[in-house]
XYZ file of N, CA, C and O in Angstrom:
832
model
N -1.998 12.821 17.138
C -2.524 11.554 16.631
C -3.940 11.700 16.101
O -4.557 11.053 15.255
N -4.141 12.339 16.560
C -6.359 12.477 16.475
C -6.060 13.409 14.993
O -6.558 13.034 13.931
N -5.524 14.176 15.045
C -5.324 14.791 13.598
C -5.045 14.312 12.660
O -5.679 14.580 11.640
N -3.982 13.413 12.642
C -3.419 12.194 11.761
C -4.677 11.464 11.068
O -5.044 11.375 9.896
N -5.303 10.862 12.592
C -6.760 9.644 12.011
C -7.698 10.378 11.406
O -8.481 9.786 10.663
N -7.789 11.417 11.539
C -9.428 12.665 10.757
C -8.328 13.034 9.570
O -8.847 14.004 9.017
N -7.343 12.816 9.041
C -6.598 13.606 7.882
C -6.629 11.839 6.841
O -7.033 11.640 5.695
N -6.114 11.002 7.708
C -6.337 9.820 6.920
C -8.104 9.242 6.642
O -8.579 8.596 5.708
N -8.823 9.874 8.044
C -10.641 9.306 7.477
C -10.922 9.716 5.990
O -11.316 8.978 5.087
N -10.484 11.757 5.901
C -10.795 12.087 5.062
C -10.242 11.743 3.434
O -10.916 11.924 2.420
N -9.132 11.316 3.478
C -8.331 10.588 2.508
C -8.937 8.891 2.143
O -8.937 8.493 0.978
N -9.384 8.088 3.184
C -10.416 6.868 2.881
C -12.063 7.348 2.219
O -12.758 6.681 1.452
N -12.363 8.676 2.796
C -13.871 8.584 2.092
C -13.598 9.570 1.214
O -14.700 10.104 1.082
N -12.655 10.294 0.364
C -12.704 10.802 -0.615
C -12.632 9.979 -1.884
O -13.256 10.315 -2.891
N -11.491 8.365 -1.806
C -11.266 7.315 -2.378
C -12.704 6.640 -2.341
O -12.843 5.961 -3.358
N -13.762 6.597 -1.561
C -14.399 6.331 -1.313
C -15.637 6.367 -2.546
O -16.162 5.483 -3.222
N -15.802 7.808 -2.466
C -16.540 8.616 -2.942
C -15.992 8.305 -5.043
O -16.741 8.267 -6.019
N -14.868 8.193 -4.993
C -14.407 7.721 -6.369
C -14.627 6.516 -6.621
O -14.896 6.342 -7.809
N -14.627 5.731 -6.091
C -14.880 4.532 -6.147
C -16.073 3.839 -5.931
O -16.411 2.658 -6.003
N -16.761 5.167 -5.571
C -18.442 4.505 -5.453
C -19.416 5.228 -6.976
O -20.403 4.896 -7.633
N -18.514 6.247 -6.973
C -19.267 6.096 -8.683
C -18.842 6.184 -10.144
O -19.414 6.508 -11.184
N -17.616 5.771 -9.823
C -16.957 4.696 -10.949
C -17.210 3.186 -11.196
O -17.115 2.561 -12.253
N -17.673 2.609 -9.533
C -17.362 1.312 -9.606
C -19.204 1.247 -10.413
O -19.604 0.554 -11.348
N -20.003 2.351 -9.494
C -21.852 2.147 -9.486
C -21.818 2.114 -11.337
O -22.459 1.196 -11.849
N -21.029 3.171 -12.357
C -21.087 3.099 -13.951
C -21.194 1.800 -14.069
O -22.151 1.192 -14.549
N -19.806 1.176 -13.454
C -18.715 0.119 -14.236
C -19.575 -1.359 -14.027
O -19.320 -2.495 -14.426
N -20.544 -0.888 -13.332
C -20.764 -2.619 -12.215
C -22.268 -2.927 -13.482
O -22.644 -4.080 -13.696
N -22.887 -1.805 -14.124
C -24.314 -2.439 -14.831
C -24.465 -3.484 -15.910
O -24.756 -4.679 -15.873
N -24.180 -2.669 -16.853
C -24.090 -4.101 -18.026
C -23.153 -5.078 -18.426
O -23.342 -6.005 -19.214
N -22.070 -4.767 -17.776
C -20.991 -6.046 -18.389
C -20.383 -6.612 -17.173
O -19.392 -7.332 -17.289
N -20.950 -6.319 -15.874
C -20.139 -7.538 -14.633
C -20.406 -8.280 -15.022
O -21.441 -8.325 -15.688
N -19.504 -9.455 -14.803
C -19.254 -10.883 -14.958
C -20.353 -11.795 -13.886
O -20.165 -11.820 -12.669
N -21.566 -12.558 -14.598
C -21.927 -13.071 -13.325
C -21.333 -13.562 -12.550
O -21.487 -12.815 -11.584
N -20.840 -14.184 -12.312
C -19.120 -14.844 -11.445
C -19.473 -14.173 -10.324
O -19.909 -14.635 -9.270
N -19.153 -12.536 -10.764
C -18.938 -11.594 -9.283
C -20.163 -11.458 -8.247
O -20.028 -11.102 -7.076
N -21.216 -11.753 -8.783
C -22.189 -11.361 -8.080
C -22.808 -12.187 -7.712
O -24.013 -11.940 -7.681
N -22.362 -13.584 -7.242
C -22.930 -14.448 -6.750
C -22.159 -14.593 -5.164
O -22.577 -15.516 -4.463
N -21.088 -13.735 -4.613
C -20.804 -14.068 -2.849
C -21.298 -13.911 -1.959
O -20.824 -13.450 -0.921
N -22.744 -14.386 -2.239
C -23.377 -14.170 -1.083
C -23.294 -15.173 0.361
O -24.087 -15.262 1.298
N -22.049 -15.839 0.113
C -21.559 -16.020 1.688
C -20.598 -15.323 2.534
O -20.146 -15.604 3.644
N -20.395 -14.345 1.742
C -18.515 -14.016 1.724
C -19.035 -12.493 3.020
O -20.233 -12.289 3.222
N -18.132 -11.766 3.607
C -18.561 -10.602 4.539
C -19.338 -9.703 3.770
O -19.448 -9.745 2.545
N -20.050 -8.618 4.784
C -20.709 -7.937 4.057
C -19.861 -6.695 3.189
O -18.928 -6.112 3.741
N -20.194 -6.424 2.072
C -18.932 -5.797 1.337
C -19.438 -3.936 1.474
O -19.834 -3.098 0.663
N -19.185 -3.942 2.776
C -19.659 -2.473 2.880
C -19.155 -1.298 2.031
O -18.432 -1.658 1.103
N -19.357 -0.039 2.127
C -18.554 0.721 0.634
C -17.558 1.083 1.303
O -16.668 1.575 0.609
N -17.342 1.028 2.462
C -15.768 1.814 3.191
C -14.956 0.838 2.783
O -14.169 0.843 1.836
N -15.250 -0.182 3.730
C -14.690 -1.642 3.181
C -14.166 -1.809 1.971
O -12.986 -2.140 1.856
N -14.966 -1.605 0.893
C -14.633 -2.291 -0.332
C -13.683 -0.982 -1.165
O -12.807 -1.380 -1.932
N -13.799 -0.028 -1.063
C -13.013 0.995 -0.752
C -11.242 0.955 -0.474
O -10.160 1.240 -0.987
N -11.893 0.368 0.745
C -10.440 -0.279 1.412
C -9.445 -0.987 0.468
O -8.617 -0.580 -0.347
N -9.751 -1.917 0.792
C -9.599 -2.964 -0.074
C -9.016 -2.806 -2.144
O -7.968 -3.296 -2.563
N -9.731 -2.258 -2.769
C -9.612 -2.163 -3.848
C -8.336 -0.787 -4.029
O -7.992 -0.393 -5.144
N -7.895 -0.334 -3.015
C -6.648 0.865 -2.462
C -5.924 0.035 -2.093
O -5.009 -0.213 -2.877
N -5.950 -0.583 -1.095
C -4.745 -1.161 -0.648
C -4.224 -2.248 -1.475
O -3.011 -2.442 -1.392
N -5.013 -3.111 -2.380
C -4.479 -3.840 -3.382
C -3.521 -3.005 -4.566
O -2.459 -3.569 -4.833
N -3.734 -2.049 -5.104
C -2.652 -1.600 -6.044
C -1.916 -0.860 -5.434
O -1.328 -0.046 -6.147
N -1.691 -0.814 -4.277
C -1.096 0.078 -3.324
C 0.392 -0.849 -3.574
O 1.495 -0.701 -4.098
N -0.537 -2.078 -2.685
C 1.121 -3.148 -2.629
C 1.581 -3.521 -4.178
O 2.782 -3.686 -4.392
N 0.646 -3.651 -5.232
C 1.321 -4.275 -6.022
C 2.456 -3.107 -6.646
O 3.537 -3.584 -6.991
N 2.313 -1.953 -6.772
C 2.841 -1.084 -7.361
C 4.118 -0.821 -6.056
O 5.148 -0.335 -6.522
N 4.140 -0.997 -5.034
C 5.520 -1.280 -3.959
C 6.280 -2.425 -4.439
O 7.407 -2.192 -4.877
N 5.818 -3.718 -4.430
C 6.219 -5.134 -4.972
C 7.189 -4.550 -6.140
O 8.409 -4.590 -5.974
N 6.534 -3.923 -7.505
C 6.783 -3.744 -8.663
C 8.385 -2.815 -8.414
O 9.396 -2.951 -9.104
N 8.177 -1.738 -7.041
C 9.696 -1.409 -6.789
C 10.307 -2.026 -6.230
O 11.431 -2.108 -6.724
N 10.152 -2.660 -5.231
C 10.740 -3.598 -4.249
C 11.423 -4.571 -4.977
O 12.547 -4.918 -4.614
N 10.810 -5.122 -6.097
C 11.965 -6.174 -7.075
C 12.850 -5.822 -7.658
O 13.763 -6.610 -7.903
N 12.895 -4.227 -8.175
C 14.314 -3.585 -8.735
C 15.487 -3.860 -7.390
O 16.661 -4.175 -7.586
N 14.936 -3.685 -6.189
C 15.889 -3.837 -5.298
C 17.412 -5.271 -5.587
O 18.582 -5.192 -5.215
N 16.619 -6.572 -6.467
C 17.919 -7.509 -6.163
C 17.789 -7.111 -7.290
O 18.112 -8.047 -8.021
N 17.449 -6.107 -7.981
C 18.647 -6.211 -9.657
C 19.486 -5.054 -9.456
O 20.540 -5.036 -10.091
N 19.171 -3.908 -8.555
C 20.586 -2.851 -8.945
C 21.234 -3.009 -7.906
O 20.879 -3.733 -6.976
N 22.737 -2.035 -7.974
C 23.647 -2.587 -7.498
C 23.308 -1.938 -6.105
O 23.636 -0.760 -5.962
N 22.617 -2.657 -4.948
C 22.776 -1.784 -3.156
C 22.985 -2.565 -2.669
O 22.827 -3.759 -2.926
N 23.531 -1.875 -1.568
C 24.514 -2.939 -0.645
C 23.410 -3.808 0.293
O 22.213 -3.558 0.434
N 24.249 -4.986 0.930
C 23.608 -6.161 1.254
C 22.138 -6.129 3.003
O 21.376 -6.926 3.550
N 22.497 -4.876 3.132
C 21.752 -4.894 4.156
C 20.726 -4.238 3.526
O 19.675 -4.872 3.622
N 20.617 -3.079 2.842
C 19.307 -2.433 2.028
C 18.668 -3.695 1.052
O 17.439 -3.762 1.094
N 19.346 -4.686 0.193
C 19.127 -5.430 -0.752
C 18.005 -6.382 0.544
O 16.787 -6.530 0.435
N 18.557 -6.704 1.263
C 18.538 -7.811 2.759
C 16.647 -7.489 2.924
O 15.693 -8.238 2.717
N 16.732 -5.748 3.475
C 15.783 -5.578 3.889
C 14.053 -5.417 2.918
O 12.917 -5.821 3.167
N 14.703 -4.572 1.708
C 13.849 -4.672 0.700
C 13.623 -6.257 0.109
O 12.821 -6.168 -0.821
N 13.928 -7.303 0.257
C 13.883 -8.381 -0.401
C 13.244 -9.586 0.936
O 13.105 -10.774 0.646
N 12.886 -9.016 2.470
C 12.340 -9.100 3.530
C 10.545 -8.715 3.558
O 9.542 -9.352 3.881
N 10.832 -7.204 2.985
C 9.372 -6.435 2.821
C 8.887 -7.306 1.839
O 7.920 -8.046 2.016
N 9.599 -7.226 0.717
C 8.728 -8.180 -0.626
C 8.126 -9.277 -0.199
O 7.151 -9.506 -0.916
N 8.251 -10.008 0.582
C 7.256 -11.027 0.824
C 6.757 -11.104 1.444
O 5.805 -11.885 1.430
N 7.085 -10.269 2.523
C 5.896 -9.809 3.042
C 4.610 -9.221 2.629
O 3.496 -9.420 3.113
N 4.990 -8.396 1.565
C 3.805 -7.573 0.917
C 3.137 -8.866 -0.060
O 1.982 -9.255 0.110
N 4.105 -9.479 -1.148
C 3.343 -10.737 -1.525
C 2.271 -11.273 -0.990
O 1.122 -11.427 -1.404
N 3.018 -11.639 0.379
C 1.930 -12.339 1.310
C 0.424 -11.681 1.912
O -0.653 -12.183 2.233
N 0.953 -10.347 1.876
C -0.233 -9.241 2.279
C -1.557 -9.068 0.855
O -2.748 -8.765 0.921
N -0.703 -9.405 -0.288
C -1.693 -8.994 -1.373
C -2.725 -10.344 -1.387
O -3.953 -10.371 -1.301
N -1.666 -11.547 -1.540
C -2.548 -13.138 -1.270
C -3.629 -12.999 -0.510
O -4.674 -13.189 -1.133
N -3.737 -12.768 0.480
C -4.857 -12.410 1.320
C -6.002 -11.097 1.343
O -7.109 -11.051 1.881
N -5.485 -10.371 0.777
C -5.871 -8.961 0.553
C -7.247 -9.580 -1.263
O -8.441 -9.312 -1.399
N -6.537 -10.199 -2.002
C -6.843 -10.624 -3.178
C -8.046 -11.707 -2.588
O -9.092 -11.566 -3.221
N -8.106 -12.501 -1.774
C -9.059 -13.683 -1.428
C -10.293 -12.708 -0.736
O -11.455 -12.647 -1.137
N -9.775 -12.065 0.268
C -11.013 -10.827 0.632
C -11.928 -10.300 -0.257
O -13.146 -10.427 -0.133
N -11.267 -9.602 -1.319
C -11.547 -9.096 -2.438
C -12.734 -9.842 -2.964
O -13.814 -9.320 -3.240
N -12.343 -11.497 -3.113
C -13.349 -12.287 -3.533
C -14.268 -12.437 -3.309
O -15.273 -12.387 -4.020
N -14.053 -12.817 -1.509
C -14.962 -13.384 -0.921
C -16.109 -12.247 -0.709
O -17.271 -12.642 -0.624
N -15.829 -10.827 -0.617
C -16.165 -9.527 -1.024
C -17.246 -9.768 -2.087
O -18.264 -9.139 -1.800
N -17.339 -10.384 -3.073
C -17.997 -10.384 -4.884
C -17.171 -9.035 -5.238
O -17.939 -8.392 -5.955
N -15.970 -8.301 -5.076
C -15.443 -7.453 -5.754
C -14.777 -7.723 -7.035
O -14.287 -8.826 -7.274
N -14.740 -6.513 -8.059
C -14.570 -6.633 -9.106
C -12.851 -6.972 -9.030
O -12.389 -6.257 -8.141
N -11.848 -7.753 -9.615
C -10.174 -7.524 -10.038
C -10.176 -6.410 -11.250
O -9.671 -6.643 -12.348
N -10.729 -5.330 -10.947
C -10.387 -4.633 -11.912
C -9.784 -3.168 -10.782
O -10.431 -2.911 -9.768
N -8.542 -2.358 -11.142
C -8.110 -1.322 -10.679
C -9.155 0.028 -10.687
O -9.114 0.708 -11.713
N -9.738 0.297 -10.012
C -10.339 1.398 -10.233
C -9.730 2.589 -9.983
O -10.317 3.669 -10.051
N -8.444 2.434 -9.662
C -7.569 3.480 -8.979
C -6.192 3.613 -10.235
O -5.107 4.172 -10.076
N -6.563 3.095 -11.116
C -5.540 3.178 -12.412
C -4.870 4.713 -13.175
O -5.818 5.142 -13.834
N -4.389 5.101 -13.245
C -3.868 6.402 -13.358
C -4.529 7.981 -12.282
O -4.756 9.182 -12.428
N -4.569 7.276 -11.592
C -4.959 8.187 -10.233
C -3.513 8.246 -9.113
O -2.974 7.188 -8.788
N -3.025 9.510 -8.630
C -1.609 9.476 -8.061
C -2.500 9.416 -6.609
O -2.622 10.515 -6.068
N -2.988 8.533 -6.076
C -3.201 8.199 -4.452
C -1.992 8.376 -3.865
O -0.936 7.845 -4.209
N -2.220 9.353 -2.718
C -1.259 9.340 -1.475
C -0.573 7.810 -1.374
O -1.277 6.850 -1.684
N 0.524 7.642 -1.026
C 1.397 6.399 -0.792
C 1.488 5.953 -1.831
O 2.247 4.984 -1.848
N 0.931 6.274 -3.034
C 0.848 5.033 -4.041
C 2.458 5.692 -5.129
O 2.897 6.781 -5.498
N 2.892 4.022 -5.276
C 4.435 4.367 -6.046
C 3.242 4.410 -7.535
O 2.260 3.679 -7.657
N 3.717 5.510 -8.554
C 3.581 5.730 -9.563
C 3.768 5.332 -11.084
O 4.731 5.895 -11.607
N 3.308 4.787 -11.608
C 4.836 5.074 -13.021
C 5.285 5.498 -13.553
O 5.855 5.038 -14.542
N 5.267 7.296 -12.957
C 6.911 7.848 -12.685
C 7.740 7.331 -12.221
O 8.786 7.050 -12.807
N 7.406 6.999 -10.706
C 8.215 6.479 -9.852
C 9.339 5.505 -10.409
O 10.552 5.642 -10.564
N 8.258 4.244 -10.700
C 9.330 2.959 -11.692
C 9.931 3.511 -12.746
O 11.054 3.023 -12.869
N 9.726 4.195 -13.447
C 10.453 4.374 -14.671
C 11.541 5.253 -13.825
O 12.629 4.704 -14.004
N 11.656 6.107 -13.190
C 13.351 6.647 -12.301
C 13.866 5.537 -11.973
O 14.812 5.208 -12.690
N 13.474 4.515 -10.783
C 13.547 4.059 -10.634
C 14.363 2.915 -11.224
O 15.040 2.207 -10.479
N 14.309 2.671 -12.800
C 14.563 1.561 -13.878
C 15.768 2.397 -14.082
O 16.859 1.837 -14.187
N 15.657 3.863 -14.156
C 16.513 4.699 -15.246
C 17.824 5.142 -13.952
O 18.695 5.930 -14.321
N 17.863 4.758 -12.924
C 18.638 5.230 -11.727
C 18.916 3.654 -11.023
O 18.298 2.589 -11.045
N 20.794 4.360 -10.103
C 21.323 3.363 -9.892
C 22.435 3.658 -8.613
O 22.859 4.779 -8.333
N 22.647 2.935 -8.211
C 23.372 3.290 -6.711
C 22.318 4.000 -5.639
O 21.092 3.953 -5.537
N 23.425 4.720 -4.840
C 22.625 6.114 -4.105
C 21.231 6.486 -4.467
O 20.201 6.374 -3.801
N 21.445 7.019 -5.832
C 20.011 7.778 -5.917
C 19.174 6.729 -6.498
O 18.179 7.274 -6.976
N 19.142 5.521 -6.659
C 17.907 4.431 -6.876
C 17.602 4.425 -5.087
O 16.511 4.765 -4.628
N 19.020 3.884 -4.035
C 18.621 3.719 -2.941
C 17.662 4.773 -1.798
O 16.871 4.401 -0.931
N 18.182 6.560 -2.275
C 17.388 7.617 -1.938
C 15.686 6.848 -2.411
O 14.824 6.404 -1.653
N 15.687 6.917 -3.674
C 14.601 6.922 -4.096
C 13.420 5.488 -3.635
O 12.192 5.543 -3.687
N 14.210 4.373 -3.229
C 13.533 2.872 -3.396
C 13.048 3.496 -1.155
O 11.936 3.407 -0.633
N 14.155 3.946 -0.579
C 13.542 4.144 0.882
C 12.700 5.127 1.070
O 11.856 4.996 1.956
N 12.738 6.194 0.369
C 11.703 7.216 0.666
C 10.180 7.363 -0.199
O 9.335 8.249 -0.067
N 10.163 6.114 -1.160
C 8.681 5.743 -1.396
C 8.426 4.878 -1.052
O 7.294 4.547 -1.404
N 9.003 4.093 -0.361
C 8.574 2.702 -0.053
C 7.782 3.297 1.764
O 6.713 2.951 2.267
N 8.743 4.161 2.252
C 8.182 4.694 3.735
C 7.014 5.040 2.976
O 6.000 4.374 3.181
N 6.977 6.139 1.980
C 5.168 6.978 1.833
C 4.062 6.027 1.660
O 2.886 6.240 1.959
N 4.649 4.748 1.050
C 3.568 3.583 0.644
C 2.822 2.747 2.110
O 1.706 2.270 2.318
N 4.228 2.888 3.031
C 4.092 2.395 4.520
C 3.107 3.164 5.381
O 2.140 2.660 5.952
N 3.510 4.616 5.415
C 3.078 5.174 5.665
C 1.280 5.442 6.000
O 0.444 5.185 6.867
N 1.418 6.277 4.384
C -0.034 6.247 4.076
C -1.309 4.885 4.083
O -2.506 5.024 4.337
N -0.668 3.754 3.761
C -1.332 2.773 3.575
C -1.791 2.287 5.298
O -2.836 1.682 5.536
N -0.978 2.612 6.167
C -1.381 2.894 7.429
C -2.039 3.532 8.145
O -2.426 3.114 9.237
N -2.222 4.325 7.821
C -3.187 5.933 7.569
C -4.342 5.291 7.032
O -5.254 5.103 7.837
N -4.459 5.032 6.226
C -5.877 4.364 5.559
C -6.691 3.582 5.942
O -7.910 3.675 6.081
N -5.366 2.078 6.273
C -6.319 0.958 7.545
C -6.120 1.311 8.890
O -6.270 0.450 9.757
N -5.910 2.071 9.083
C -6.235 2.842 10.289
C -7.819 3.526 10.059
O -8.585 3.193 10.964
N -8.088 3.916 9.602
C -9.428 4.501 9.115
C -10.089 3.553 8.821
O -11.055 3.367 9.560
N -9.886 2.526 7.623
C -11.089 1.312 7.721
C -11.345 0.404 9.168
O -12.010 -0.610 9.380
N -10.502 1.255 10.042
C -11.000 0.238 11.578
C -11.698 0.633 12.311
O -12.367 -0.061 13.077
N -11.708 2.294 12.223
C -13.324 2.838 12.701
C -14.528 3.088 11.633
O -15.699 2.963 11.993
N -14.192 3.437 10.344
C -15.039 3.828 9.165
C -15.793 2.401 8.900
O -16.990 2.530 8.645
N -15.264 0.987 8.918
C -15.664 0.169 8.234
C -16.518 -0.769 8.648
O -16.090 -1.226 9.708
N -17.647 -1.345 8.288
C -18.920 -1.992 8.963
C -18.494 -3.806 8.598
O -19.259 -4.688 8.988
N -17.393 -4.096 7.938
C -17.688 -5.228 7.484
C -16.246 -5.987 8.430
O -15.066 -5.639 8.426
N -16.882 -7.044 9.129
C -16.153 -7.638 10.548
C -14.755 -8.008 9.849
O -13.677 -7.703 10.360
N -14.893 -8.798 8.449
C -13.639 -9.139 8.309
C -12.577 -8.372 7.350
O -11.381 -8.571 7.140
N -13.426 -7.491 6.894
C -12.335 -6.558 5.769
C -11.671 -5.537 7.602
O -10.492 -5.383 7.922
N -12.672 -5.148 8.248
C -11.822 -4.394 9.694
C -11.213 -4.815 10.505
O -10.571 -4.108 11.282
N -11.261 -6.533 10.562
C -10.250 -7.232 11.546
C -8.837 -7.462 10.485
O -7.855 -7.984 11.013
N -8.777 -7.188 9.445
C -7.515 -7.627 8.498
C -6.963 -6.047 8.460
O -5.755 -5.925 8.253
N -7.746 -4.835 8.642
C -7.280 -3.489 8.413
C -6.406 -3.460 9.831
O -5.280 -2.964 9.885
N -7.129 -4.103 11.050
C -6.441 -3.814 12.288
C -5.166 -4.565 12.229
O -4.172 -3.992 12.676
N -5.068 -5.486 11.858
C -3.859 -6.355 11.568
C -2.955 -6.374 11.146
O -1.963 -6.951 11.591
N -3.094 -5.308 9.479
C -2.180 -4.776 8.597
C -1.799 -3.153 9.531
O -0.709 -2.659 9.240
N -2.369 -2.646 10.230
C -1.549 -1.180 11.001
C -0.759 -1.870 11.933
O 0.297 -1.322 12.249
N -1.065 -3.068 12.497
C -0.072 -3.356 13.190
C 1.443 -3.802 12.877
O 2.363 -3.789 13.695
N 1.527 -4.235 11.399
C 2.287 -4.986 10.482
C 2.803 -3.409 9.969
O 4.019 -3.237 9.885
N 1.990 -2.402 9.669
C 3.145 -1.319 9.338
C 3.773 -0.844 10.213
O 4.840 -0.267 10.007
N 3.034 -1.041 11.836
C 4.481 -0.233 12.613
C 5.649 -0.940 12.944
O 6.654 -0.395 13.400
N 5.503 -2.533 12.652
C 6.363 -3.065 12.564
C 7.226 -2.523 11.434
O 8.399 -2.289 11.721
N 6.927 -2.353 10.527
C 7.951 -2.220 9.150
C 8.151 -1.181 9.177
O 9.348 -0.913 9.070
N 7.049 0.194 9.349
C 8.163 1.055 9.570
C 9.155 1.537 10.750
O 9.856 2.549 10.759
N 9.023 0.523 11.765
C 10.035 0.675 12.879
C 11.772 -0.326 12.009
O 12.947 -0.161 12.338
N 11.222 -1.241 10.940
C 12.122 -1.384 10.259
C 13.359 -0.867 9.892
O 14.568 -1.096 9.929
N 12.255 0.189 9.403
C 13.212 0.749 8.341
C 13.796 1.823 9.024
O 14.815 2.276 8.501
N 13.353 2.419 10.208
C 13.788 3.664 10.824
C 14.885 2.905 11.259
O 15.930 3.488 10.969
N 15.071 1.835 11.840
C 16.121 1.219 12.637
C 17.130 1.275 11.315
O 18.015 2.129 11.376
N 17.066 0.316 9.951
C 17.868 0.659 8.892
C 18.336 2.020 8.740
O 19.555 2.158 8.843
N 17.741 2.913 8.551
C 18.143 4.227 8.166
C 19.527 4.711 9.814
O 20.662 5.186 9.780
N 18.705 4.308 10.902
C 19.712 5.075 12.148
C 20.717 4.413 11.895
O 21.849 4.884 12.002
N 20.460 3.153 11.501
C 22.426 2.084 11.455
C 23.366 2.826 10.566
O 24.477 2.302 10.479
N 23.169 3.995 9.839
C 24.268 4.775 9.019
C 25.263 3.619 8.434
O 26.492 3.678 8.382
N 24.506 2.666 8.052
C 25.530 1.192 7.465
C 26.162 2.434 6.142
O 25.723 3.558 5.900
N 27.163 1.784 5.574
C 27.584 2.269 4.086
C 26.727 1.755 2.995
O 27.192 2.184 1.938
N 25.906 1.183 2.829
C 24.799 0.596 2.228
C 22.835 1.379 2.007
O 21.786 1.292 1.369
N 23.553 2.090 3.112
C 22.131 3.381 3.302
C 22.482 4.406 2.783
O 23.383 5.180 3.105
N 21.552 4.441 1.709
C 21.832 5.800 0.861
C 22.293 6.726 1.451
O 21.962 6.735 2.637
N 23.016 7.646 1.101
C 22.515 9.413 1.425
C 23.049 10.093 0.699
O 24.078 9.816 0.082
N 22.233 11.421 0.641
C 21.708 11.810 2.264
C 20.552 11.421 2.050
O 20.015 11.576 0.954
N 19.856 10.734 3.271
C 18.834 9.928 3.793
C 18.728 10.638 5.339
O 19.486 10.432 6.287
N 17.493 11.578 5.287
C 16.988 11.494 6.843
C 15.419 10.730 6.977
O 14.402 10.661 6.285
N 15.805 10.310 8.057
C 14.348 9.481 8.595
C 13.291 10.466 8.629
O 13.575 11.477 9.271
N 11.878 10.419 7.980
C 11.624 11.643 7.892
C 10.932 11.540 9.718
O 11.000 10.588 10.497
N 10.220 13.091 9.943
C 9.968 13.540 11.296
C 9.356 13.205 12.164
O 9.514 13.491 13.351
N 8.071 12.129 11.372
C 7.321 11.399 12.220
C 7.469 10.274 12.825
O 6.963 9.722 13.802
N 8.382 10.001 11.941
C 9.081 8.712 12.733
C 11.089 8.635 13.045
O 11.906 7.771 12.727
N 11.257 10.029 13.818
C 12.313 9.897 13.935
C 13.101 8.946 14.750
O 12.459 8.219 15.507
N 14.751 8.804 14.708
C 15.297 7.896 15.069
C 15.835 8.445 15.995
O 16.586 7.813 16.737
């Protein structure tokens, strides 16, 4: 476990480190005054804001697979469960997005053609679009776990790395919400329903 949290710290302050001098270019002559007036909002520390500006295109780019789920053809318990997560994650970005604000952070992606650990791609979607049955279902459970995964890994790290009370009480909140989901999906995958892809193994860290 202790290896896990120092493999995910170093994965939050490398994002970190990108995002502190992309955002330091991006932030001089053309921020929007808008942004730079929250001075009631938490303090927007750089781990924090870090956080935050990752885990937002994290979910939206899951969401973006998670909706192919009710258009191709998988059976009703995979369709069931992916169409469960989706609003959940909806609901995770709603809040994730108001932080952001209350933050003075920019809505701009700073993580835009960058392949971040967990993050679904657009490779990913375009297989994804171009694949159907089985191998959409291979493909929709075993990035949707890396997105679970890693994104757990991360706010796990903004809960010791991060100085700002409320971006680290929402990081502690969301690791608790992934071991829920991925105890989800491990439970989906052990039910060997006819509706679960395969071959599909649960991968090792979270075996069934």
């Amino acid at each position: 476990m202790s290896a896990r949290r120092a493999a995910a710290l170093l994965l939050l302050l490398t994002v970190l480190t990108g995002c502190a001098r992309e955002g330091g270019r991006a932030a001089e002559p053309e921020s929007p005054p808008s942004r730079t007036t929250a001075t009631a909002g938490p303090s927007a520390d750089p781990t924090g804001s870090a956080w935050v500006q990752l885990m937002i295109p994290m979910d939206e780019q899951a969401v973006a697979l998670l909706d192919m789920a009710a258009e191709k053809p998988a059976g009703p318990r995979l369709r069931a469960w992916a169409a469960r997560l989706r609003t959940d994650q909806v609901a995770e970005l709603t809040e994730l997005r108001g932080l952001r604000t209350r933050m003075g952070l920019p809505d701009t992606d700073l993580h835009e053609g960058h392949d971040m650990p967990g993050m679904v791609t657009a490779e990913d979607l375009r297989k994804a679009r171009a694949t159907g049955g089985a191998a959409f279902g291979r493909l929709l459970v075993t990035q949707i776990h890396d997105h679970l995964r890693h994104s757990e890994q991360v706010s796990r790290s903004e809960t010791t790395a991060g100085s700002g009370a409320e971006a680290t009480a929402r990081a502690r909140e969301l690791v608790a919400v992934r071991g829920r989901q991925l105890a989800s999906l491990t439970s989906l995958c052990a039910g060997k329903a006819a509706d679960v892809p395969e071959p599909f193994a649960c991968p090792s860290d979270h075996p069934v």
